[in-house]
mmCIF file of C-alpha atoms in Angstrom:
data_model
loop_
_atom_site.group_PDB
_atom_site.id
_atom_site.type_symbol
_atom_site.label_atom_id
_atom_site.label_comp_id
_atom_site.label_asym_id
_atom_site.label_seq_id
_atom_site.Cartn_x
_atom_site.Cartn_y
_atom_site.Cartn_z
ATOM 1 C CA UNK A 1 164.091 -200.928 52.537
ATOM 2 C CA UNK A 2 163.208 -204.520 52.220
ATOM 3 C CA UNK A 3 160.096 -206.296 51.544
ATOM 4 C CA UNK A 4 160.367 -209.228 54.094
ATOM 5 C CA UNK A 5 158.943 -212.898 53.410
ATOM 6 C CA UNK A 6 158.665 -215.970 55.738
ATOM 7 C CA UNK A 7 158.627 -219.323 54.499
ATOM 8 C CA UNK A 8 156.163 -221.747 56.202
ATOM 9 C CA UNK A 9 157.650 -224.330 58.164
ATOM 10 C CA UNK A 10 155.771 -225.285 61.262
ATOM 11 C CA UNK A 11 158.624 -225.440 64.536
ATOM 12 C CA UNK A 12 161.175 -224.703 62.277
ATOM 13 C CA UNK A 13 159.768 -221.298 62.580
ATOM 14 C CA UNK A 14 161.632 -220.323 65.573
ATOM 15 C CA UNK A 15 164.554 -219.705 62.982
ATOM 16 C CA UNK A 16 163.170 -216.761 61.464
ATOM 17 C CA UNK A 17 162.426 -214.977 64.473
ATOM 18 C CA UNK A 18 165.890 -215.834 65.911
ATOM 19 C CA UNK A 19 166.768 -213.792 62.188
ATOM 20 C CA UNK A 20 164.810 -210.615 62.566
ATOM 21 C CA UNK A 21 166.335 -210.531 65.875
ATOM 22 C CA UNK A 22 169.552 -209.566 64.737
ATOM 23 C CA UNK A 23 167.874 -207.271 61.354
ATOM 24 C CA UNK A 24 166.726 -205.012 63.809
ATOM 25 C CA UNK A 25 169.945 -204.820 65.935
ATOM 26 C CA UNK A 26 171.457 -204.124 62.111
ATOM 27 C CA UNK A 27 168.664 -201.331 61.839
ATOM 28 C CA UNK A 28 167.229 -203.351 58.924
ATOM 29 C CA UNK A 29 163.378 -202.444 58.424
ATOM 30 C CA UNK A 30 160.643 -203.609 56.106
ATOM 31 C CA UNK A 31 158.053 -202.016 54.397
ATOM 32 C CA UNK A 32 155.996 -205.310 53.515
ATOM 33 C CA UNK A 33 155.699 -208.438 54.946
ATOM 34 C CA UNK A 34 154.132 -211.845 53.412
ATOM 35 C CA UNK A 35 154.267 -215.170 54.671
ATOM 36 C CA UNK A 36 152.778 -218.585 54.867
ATOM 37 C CA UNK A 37 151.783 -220.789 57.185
ATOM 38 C CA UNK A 38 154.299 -220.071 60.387
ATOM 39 C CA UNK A 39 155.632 -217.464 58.387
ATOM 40 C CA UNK A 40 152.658 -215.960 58.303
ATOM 41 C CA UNK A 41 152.126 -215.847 61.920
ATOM 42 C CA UNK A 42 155.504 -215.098 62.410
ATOM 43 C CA UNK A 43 155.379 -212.192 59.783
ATOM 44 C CA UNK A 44 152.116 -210.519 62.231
ATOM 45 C CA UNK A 45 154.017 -210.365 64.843
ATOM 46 C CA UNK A 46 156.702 -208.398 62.820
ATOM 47 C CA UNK A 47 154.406 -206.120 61.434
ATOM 48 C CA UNK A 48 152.814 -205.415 65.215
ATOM 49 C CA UNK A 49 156.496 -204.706 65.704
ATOM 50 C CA UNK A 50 155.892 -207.086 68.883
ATOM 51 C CA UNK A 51 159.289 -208.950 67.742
ATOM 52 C CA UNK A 52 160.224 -209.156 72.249
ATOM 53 C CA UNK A 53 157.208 -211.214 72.617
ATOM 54 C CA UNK A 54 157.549 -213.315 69.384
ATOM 55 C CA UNK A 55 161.070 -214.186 70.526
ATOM 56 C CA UNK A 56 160.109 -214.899 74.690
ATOM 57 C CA UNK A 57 157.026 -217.428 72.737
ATOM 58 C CA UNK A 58 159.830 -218.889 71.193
ATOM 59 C CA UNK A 59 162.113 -219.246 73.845
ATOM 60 C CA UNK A 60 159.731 -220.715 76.242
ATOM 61 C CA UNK A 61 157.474 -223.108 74.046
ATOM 62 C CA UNK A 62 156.596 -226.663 74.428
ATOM 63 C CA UNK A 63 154.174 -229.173 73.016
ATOM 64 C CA UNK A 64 151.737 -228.445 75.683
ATOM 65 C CA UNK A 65 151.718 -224.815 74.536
ATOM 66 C CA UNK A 66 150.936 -226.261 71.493
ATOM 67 C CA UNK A 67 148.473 -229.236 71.447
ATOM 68 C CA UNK A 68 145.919 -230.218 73.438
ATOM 69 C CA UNK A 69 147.331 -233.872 73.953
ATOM 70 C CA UNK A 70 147.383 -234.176 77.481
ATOM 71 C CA UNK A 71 143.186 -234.084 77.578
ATOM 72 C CA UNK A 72 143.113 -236.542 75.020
ATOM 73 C CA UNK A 73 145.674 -238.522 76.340
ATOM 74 C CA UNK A 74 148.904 -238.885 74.602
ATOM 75 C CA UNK A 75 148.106 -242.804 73.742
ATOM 76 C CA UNK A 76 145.535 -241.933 71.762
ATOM 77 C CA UNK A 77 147.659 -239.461 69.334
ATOM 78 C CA UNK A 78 147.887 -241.442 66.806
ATOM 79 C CA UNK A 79 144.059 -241.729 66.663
ATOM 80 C CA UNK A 80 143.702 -238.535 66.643
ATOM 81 C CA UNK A 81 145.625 -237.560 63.996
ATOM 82 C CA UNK A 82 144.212 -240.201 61.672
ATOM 83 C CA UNK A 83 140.733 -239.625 62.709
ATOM 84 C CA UNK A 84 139.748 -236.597 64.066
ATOM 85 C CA UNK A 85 142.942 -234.458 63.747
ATOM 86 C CA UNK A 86 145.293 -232.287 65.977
ATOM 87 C CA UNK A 87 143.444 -230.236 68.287
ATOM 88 C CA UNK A 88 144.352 -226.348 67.837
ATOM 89 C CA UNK A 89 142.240 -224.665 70.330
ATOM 90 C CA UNK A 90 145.051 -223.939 72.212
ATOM 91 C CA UNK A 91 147.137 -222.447 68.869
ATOM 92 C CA UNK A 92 143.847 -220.185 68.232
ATOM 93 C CA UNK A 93 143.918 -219.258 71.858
ATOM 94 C CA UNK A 94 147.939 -218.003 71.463
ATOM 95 C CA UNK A 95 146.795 -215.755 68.317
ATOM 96 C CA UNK A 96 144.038 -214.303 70.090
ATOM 97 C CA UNK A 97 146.339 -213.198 72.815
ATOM 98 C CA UNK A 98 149.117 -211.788 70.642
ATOM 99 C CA UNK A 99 147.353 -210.873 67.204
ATOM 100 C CA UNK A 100 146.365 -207.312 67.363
ATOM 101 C CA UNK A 101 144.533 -207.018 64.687
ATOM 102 C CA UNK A 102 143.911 -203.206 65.029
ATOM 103 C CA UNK A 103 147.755 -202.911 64.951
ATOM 104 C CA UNK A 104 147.923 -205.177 61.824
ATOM 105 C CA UNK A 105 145.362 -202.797 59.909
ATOM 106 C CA UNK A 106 147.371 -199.817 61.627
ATOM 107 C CA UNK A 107 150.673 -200.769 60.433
ATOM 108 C CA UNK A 108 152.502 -198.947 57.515
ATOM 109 C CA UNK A 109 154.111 -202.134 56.580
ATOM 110 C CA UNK A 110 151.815 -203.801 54.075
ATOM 111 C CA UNK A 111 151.126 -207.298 55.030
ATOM 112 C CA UNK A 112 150.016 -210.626 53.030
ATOM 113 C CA UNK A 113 149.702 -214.657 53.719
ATOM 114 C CA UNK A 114 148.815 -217.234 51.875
ATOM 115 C CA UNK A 115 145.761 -220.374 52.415
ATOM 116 C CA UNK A 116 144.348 -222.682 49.886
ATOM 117 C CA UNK A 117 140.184 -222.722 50.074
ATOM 118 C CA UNK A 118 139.256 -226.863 50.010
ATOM 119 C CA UNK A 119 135.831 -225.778 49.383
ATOM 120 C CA UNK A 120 136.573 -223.842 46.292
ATOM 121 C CA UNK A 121 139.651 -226.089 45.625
ATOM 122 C CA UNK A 122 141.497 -222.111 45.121
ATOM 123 C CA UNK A 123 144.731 -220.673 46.350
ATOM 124 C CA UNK A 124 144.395 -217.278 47.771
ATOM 125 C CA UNK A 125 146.683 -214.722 48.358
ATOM 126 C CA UNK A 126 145.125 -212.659 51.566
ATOM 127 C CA UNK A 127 146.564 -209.186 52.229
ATOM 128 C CA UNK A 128 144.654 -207.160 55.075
ATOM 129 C CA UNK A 129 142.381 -205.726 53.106
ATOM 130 C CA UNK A 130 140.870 -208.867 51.315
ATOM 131 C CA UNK A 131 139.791 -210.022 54.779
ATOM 132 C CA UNK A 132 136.371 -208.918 56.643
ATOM 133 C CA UNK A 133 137.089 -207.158 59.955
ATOM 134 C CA UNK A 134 137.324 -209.217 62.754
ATOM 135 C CA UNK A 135 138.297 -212.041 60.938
ATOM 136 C CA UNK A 136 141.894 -211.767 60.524
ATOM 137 C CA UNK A 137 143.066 -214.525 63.458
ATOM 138 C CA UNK A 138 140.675 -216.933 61.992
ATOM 139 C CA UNK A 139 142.556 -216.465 58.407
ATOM 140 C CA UNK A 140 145.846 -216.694 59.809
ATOM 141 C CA UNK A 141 145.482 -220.206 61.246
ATOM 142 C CA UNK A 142 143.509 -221.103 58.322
ATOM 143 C CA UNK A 143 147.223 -220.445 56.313
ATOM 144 C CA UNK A 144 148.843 -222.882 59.480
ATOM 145 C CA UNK A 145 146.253 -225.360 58.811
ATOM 146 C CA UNK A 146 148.234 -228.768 58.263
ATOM 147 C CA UNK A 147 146.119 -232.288 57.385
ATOM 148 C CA UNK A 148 146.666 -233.792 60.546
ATOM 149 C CA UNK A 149 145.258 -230.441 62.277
ATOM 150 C CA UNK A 150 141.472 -230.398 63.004
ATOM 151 C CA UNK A 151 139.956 -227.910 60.759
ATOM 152 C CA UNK A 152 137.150 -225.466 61.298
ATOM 153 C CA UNK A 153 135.035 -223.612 58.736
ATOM 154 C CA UNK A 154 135.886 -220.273 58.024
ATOM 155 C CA UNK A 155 132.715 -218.092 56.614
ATOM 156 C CA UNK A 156 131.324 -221.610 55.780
ATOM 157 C CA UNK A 157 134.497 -222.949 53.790
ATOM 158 C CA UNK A 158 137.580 -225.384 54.722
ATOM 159 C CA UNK A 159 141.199 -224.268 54.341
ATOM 160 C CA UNK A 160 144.559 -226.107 54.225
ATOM 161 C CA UNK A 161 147.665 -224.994 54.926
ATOM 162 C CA UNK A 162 149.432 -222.505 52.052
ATOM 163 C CA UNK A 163 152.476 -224.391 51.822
ATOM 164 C CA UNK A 164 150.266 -226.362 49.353
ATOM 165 C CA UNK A 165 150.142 -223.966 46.978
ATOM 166 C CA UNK A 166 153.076 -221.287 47.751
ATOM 167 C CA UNK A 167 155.531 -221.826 51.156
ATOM 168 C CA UNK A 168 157.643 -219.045 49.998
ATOM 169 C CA UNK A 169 155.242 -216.576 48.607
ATOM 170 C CA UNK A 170 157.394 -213.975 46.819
ATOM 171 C CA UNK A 171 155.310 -213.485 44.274
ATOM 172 C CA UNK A 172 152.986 -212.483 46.271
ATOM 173 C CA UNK A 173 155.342 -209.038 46.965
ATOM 174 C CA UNK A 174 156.741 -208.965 43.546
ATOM 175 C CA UNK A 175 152.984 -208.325 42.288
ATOM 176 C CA UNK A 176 152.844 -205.643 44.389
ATOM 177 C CA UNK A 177 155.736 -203.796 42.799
ATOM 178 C CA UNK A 178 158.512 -204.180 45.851
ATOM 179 C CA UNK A 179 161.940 -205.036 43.754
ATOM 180 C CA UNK A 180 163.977 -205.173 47.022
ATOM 181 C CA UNK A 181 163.076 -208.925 48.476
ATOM 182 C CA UNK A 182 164.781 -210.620 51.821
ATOM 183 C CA UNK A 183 163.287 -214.417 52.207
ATOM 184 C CA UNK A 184 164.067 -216.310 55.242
ATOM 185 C CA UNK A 185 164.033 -219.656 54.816
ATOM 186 C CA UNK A 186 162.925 -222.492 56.609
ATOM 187 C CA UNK A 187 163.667 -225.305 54.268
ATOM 188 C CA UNK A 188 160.766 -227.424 55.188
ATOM 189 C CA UNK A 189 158.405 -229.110 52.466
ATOM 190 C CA UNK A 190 156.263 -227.323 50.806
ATOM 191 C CA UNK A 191 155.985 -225.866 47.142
ATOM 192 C CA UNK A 192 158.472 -222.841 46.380
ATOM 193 C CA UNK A 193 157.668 -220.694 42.787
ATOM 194 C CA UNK A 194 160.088 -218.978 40.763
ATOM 195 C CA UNK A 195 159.918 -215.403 41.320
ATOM 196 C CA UNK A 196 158.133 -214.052 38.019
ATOM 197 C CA UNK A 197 160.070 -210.811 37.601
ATOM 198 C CA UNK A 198 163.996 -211.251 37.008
ATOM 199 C CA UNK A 199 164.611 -207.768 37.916
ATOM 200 C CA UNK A 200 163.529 -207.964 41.269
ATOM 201 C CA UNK A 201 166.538 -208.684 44.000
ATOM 202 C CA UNK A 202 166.035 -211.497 46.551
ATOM 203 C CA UNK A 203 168.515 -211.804 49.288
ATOM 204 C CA UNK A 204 167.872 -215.269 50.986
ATOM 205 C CA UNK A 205 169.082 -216.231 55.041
ATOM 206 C CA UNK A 206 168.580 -219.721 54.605
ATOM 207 C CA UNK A 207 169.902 -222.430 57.510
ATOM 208 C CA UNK A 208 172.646 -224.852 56.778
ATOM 209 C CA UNK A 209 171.669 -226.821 59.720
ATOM 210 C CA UNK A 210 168.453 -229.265 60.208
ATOM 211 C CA UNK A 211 166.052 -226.849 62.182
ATOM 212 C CA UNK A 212 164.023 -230.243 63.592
ATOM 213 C CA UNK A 213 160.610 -231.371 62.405
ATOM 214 C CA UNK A 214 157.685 -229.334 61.532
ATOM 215 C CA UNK A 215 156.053 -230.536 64.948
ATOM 216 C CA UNK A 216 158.662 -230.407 67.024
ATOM 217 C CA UNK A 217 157.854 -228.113 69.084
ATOM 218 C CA UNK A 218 160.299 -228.561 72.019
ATOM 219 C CA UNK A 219 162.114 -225.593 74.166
ATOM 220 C CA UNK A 220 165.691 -227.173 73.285
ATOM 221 C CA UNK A 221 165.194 -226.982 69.449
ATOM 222 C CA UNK A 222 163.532 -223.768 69.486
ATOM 223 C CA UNK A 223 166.550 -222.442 71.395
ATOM 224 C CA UNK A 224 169.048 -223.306 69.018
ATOM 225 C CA UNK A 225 167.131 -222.356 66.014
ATOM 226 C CA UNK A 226 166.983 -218.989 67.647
ATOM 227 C CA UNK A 227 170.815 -218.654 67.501
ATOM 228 C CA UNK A 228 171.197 -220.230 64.400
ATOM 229 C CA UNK A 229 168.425 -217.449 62.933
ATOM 230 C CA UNK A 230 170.411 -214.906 64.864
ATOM 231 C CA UNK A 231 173.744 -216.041 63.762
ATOM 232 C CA UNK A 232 172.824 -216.681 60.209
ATOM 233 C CA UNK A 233 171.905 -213.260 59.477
ATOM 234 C CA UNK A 234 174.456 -211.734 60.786
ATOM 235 C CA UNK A 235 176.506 -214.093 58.555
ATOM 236 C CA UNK A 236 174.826 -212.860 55.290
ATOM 237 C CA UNK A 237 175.050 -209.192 56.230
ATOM 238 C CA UNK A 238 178.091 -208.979 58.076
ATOM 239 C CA UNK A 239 180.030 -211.554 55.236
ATOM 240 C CA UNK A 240 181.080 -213.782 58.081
ATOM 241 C CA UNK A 241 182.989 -216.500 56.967
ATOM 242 C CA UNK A 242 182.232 -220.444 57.459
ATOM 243 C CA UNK A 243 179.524 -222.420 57.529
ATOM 244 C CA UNK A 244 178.877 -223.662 60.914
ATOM 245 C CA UNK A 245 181.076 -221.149 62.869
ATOM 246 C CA UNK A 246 181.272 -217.248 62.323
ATOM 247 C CA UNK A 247 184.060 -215.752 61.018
ATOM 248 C CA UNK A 248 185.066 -212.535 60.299
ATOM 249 C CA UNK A 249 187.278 -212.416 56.602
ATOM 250 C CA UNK A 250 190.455 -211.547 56.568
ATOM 251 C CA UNK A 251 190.905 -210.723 52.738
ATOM 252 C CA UNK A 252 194.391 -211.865 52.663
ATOM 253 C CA UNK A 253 194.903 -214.630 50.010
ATOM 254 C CA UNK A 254 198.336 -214.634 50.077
ATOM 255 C CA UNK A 255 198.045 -215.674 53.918
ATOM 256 C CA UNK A 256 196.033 -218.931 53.051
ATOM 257 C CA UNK A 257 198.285 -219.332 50.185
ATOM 258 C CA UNK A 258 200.923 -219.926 53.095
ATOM 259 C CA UNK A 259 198.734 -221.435 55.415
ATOM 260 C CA UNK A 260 197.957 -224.432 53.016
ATOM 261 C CA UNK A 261 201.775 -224.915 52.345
ATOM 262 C CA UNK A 262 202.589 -224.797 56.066
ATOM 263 C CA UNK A 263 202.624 -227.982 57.002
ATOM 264 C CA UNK A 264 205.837 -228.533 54.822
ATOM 265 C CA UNK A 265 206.796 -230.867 51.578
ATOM 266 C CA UNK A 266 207.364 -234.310 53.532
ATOM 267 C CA UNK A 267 204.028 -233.463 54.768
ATOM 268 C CA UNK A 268 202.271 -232.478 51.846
ATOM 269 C CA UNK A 269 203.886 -235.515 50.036
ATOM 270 C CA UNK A 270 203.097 -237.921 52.333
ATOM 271 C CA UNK A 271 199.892 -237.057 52.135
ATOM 272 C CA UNK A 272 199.841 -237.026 48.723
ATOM 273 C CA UNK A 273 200.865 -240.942 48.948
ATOM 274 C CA UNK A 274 198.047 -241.709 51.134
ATOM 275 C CA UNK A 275 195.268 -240.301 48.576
ATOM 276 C CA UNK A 276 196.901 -241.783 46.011
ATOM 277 C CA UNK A 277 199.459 -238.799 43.959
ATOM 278 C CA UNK A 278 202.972 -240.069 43.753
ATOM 279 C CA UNK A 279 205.845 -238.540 41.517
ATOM 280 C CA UNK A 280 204.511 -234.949 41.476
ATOM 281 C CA UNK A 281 206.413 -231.899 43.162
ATOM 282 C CA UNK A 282 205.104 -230.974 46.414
ATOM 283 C CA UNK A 283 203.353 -227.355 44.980
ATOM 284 C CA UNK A 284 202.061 -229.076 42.159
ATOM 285 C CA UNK A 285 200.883 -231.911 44.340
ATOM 286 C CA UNK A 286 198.920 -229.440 46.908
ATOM 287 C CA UNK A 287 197.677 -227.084 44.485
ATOM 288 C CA UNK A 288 196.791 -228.807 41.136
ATOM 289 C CA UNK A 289 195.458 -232.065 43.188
ATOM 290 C CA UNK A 290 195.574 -232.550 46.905
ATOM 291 C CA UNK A 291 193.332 -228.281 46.958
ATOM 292 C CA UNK A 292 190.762 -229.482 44.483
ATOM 293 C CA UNK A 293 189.978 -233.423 46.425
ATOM 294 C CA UNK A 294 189.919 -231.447 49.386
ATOM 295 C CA UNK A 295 187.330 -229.035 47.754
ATOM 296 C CA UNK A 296 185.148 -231.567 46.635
ATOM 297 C CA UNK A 297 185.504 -233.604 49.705
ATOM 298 C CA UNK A 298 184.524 -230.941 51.986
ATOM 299 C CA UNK A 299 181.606 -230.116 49.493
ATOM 300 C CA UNK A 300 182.746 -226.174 48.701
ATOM 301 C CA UNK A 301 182.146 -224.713 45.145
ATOM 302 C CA UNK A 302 184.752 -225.112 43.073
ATOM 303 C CA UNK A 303 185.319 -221.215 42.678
ATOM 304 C CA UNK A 304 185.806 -221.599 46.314
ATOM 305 C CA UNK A 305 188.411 -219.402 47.808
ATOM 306 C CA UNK A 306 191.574 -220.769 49.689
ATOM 307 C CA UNK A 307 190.334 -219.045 52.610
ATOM 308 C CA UNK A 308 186.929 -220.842 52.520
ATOM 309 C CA UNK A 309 188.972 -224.318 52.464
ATOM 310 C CA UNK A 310 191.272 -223.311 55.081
ATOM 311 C CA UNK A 311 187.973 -222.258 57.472
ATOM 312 C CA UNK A 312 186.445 -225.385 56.145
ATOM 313 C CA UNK A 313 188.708 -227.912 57.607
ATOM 314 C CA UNK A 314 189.515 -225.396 60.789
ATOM 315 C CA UNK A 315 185.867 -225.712 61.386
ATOM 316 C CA UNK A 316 186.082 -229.684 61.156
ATOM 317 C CA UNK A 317 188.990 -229.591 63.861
ATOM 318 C CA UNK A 318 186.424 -226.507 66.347
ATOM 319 C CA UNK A 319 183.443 -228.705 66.132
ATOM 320 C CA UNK A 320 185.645 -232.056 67.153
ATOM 321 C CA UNK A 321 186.902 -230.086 70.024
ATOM 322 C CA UNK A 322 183.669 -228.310 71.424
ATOM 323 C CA UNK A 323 184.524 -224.900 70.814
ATOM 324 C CA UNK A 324 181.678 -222.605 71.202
ATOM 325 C CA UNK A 325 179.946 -222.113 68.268
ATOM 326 C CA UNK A 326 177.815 -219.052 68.871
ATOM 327 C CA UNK A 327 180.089 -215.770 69.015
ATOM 328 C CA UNK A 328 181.600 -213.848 66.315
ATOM 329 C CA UNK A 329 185.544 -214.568 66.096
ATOM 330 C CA UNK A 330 188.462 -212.880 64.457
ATOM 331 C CA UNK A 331 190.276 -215.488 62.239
ATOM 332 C CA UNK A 332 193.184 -215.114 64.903
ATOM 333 C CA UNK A 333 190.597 -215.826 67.865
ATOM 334 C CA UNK A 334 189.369 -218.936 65.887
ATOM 335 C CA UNK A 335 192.904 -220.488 65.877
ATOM 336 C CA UNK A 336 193.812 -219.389 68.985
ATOM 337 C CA UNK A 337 190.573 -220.831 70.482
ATOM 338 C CA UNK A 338 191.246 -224.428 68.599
ATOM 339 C CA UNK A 339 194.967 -224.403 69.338
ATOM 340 C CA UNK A 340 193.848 -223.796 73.492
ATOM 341 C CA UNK A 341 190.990 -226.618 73.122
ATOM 342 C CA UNK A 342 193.770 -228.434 71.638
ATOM 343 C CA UNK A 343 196.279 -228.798 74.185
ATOM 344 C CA UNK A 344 193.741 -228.704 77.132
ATOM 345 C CA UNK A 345 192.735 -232.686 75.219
ATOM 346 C CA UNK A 346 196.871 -233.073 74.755
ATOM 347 C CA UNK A 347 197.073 -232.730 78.410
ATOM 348 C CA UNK A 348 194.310 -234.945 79.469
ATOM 349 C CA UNK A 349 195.751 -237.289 77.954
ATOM 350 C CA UNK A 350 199.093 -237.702 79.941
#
């Protein structure tokens, strides 16, 4: 089983739940959890195994959920933030409705998060039994706590946020002794560590799309991000093909071999003239240099496989035509889906 880890990223968070939606459908389970920051909230509702609720937060949040702007009058934001700070009453009210932390201490998943003490200018990796009783919703947001939020003491002391110190605390697991890592990644800023131990496995979901800004916390980007999460795990685990749609491989070079040579030598040569390759024999010409510009200009690897290419610039075509991004296809679905999208435009255009 997996040791799971959640990297801090303020709305961006609604990726990772989106994520361990579709780990449990897969029957994937954890024995650990660490985060920081959103992860770390995230990563309590994991370990409560209250995943439901975490997602219907998700799905139905807004700003007003969020901050208490609206009292304060959303003029006078920007005063706020440079003066007193971001309210988070309201974010401390949320925890203390769904933080059980009975059911944290309960848990047999072990369960960390990271803060960074401003009064003893010290990182500090929390797991549930570094933390006095009672205390353990107060600790949490002190791991969420971002400059422009208003702080409160903990215990006397000041915390900031733990993306400061460690957004995607592996480490934090590794020195536990779990060699079996999954991190879900947010992408947002914050400082990332090498893991410390090169024998320990770390499978990453990361996104490939721009999950919004860390305070964006509006219903429409949360949505997505919760199909992207979804989607993107099942990507990693199920070896879905693409990078925007979902594809299920095929395993058939020799088919993409063909596909690529489809289109015919005038084809291939005229194109050839247009980028600049004149004299060369067609194969030659799509394989030694029209393959490779393509390759670069579509921004693959270079030990990129033909089928990766070929989904590449299908993918190009889907997204131009508004085919739906969110379902799992068949390679055979995918074409037949672009080539129907296709001549539904052809015939609008008569």
């Amino acid at each position: 089983m997996y040791a799971l880890v959640l990297e801090g990223g303020g709305a961006k968070g609604s990726y990772q739940i989106g994520a361990c939606k579709a780990l449990k459908e897969l029957g994937i389970d954890f024995v650990a959890v660490a985060g920081t920051s959103i992860g770390a909230l995230n990563g309590a509702m994991v370990v409560q195994d209250q995943l439901d609720k975490a997602y219907e937060i998700w799905y139905n949040i807004t700003p007003a959920q969020i901050f208490n702007l609206e009292e304060e009058g959303l003029k006078k934001a920007w005063n706020i933030l440079t003066s007193k700070g971001l309210d988070t009453s309201l974010i401390k009210k949320l925890l203390w409705e769904v933080i059980d932390e009975q059911k944290l201490r309960n848990s047999n998943m072990e369960f960390g998060f990271v803060t960074v003490s401003l009064t003893d200018m010290k990182p500090l990796e929390l797991f549930l039994d570094d933390i006095p009783e009672g205390k353990v919703v107060d600790y949490l947001l002190a791991s969420a706590y971002l400059p422009t939020f208003k702080h409160e003491k903990i215990d006397g002391k000041r915390f900031v946020d733990g993306a400061f110190y460690d957004n995607l605390p592996l480490n934090m697991l590794v020195k536990r002794g779990y060699k079996k890592i999954l991190a879900i990644r947010t992408k947002a800023l914050g400082r990332t560590r090498k893991v410390a131990d090169t024998q320990v496995m770390v499978d990453v979901v990361s996104p490939n799309d721009n999950l919004g800004g860390m305070l964006d916390f509006n219903r429409q980007q949360a949505r997505l991000n919760l199909q992207l999460g979804y989607y993107d795990a099942l990507r990693y685990f199920q070896g879905l093909k693409g990078r925007k749609y979902y594809i299920k491989p095929t395993d058939d070079e020799d088919y993409f071999f063909n596909f690529l040579q489809a289109p015919g030598e005038k084809t291939i040569l005229k194109l050839g003239e247009i980028m600049g390759f004149k004299g060369i024999p067609y194969r030659r010409l799509l394989f030694e240099h029209l393959v490779p510009k393509l390759t670069l200009l579509l921004d693959l690897h270079k030990e990129s496989s033909y089928e990766d290419l070929v989904i590449a610039m299908l993918e190009i075509i889907a997204a131009e035509n508004n085919v739906e991004r969110f379902r799992i296809y068949s390679l055979r679905e995918f074409l037949s889906t672009i080539k129907s999208k296709l001549m539904v435009e052809r015939n609008s255009l008569k």
